[in-house]
XYZ file of C-alpha atoms in Angstrom:
120
model
C -3.121 -26.504 -26.361
C -1.406 -24.195 -28.701
C -4.797 -22.687 -30.030
C -5.385 -21.752 -26.268
C -2.217 -20.028 -25.871
C -2.501 -18.002 -28.988
C -6.121 -16.878 -27.844
C -4.528 -15.768 -24.502
C -1.508 -14.012 -26.201
C -3.092 -10.542 -26.006
C -3.871 -10.963 -22.367
C -0.214 -12.127 -21.726
C 1.083 -9.292 -23.684
C -0.961 -6.751 -21.921
C -0.039 -8.058 -18.422
C 3.700 -7.788 -19.653
C 3.158 -4.078 -20.565
C 1.619 -3.341 -17.393
C 4.407 -5.441 -15.417
C 7.356 -3.703 -17.200
C 5.559 -0.206 -16.835
C 5.502 -0.803 -13.069
C 9.160 -2.130 -12.901
C 10.438 0.809 -14.748
C 8.378 3.372 -12.944
C 9.744 1.908 -9.490
C 13.304 2.206 -10.862
C 12.570 5.703 -11.955
C 11.013 6.670 -8.517
C 14.225 5.298 -6.870
C 16.287 7.370 -9.158
C 14.261 10.535 -8.543
C 14.318 9.819 -4.909
C 18.275 9.952 -4.748
C 18.253 12.840 -7.431
C 19.822 10.678 -10.035
C 18.749 11.562 -13.595
C 18.493 8.513 -15.899
C 20.423 8.158 -18.816
C 18.929 8.599 -22.382
C 19.589 4.945 -23.090
C 17.069 3.746 -20.240
C 14.277 6.085 -21.873
C 15.186 4.853 -25.297
C 15.053 1.245 -24.160
C 11.562 1.948 -22.404
C 10.226 3.486 -25.617
C 11.460 0.740 -27.800
C 10.146 -2.082 -25.525
C 6.726 -0.383 -25.204
C 6.376 0.191 -28.859
C 7.289 -3.391 -29.747
C 4.794 -4.689 -27.062
C 2.115 -2.621 -28.328
C 2.597 -3.654 -31.809
C 2.578 -7.338 -30.909
C -0.433 -6.844 -28.628
C -2.370 -5.254 -31.606
C -1.151 -7.973 -33.966
C -2.271 -10.668 -31.697
C -5.586 -8.927 -30.711
C -6.799 -8.319 -34.376
C -7.045 -12.027 -34.860
C -9.969 -12.484 -32.603
C -11.660 -9.359 -33.875
C -11.977 -10.199 -37.717
C -9.676 -7.140 -38.393
C -8.544 -7.795 -42.072
C -5.629 -5.336 -42.229
C -1.919 -5.919 -41.300
C -0.989 -3.267 -38.828
C 2.314 -4.845 -37.335
C 5.159 -2.544 -38.765
C 2.756 0.469 -39.128
C 1.766 0.069 -35.534
C 5.444 -0.001 -34.444
C 6.200 3.128 -36.241
C 3.059 5.181 -35.690
C 1.327 3.706 -32.529
C 0.240 6.995 -31.175
C -1.771 7.694 -34.370
C -2.843 4.125 -35.437
C -3.703 2.701 -32.031
C -6.668 4.954 -31.253
C -7.994 4.310 -34.668
C -7.729 0.622 -34.183
C -9.238 0.659 -30.788
C -11.879 2.802 -31.486
C -12.940 0.719 -34.892
C -12.889 -2.551 -32.800
C -14.207 -1.447 -29.357
C -15.883 1.883 -29.848
C -15.811 4.218 -26.829
C -14.026 1.590 -24.659
C -11.328 1.491 -27.157
C -10.521 5.175 -26.387
C -10.384 4.441 -22.839
C -7.886 1.719 -23.455
C -5.991 4.071 -25.620
C -5.713 6.511 -22.645
C -4.651 3.576 -20.274
C -1.799 2.581 -22.656
C -0.817 6.217 -22.729
C -0.739 6.373 -19.043
C 1.354 3.393 -18.772
C 3.799 4.810 -21.205
C 4.064 8.053 -19.222
C 3.831 6.484 -15.864
C 7.864 6.119 -15.543
C 8.601 9.649 -16.279
C 6.112 10.970 -13.947
C 7.062 8.765 -11.041
C 10.642 10.098 -11.528
C 9.296 13.773 -10.968
C 7.353 12.354 -7.974
C 10.424 10.822 -6.425
C 12.530 13.989 -7.303
C 10.041 16.295 -5.532
C 9.659 13.834 -2.609
C 13.365 13.773 -1.840
């Protein structure tokens, strides 16, 4: 049972990243719709949560790929630079597509605020 959960951990973390991105994007759209600018602490919270979840996902994902290096803290600090390298080495071209997907999830809340603001 425990091994099964550990094998599915990257999937659960990816679902968590997507879910939190959508929740935060909905909140930002609402704020933009009512012409309210979000505080810096909200963006800092999102940046920290996203970075921690990306580092956790990478740490759990490397166990199934035979990746011998420890990238947890390094990924936490430099994820925009280290993540494309890791994904390209473990998945090839599909990994770079995944990187752009993670980047889109990271930028989604900010973009939805602008969409809501323009729509109001």
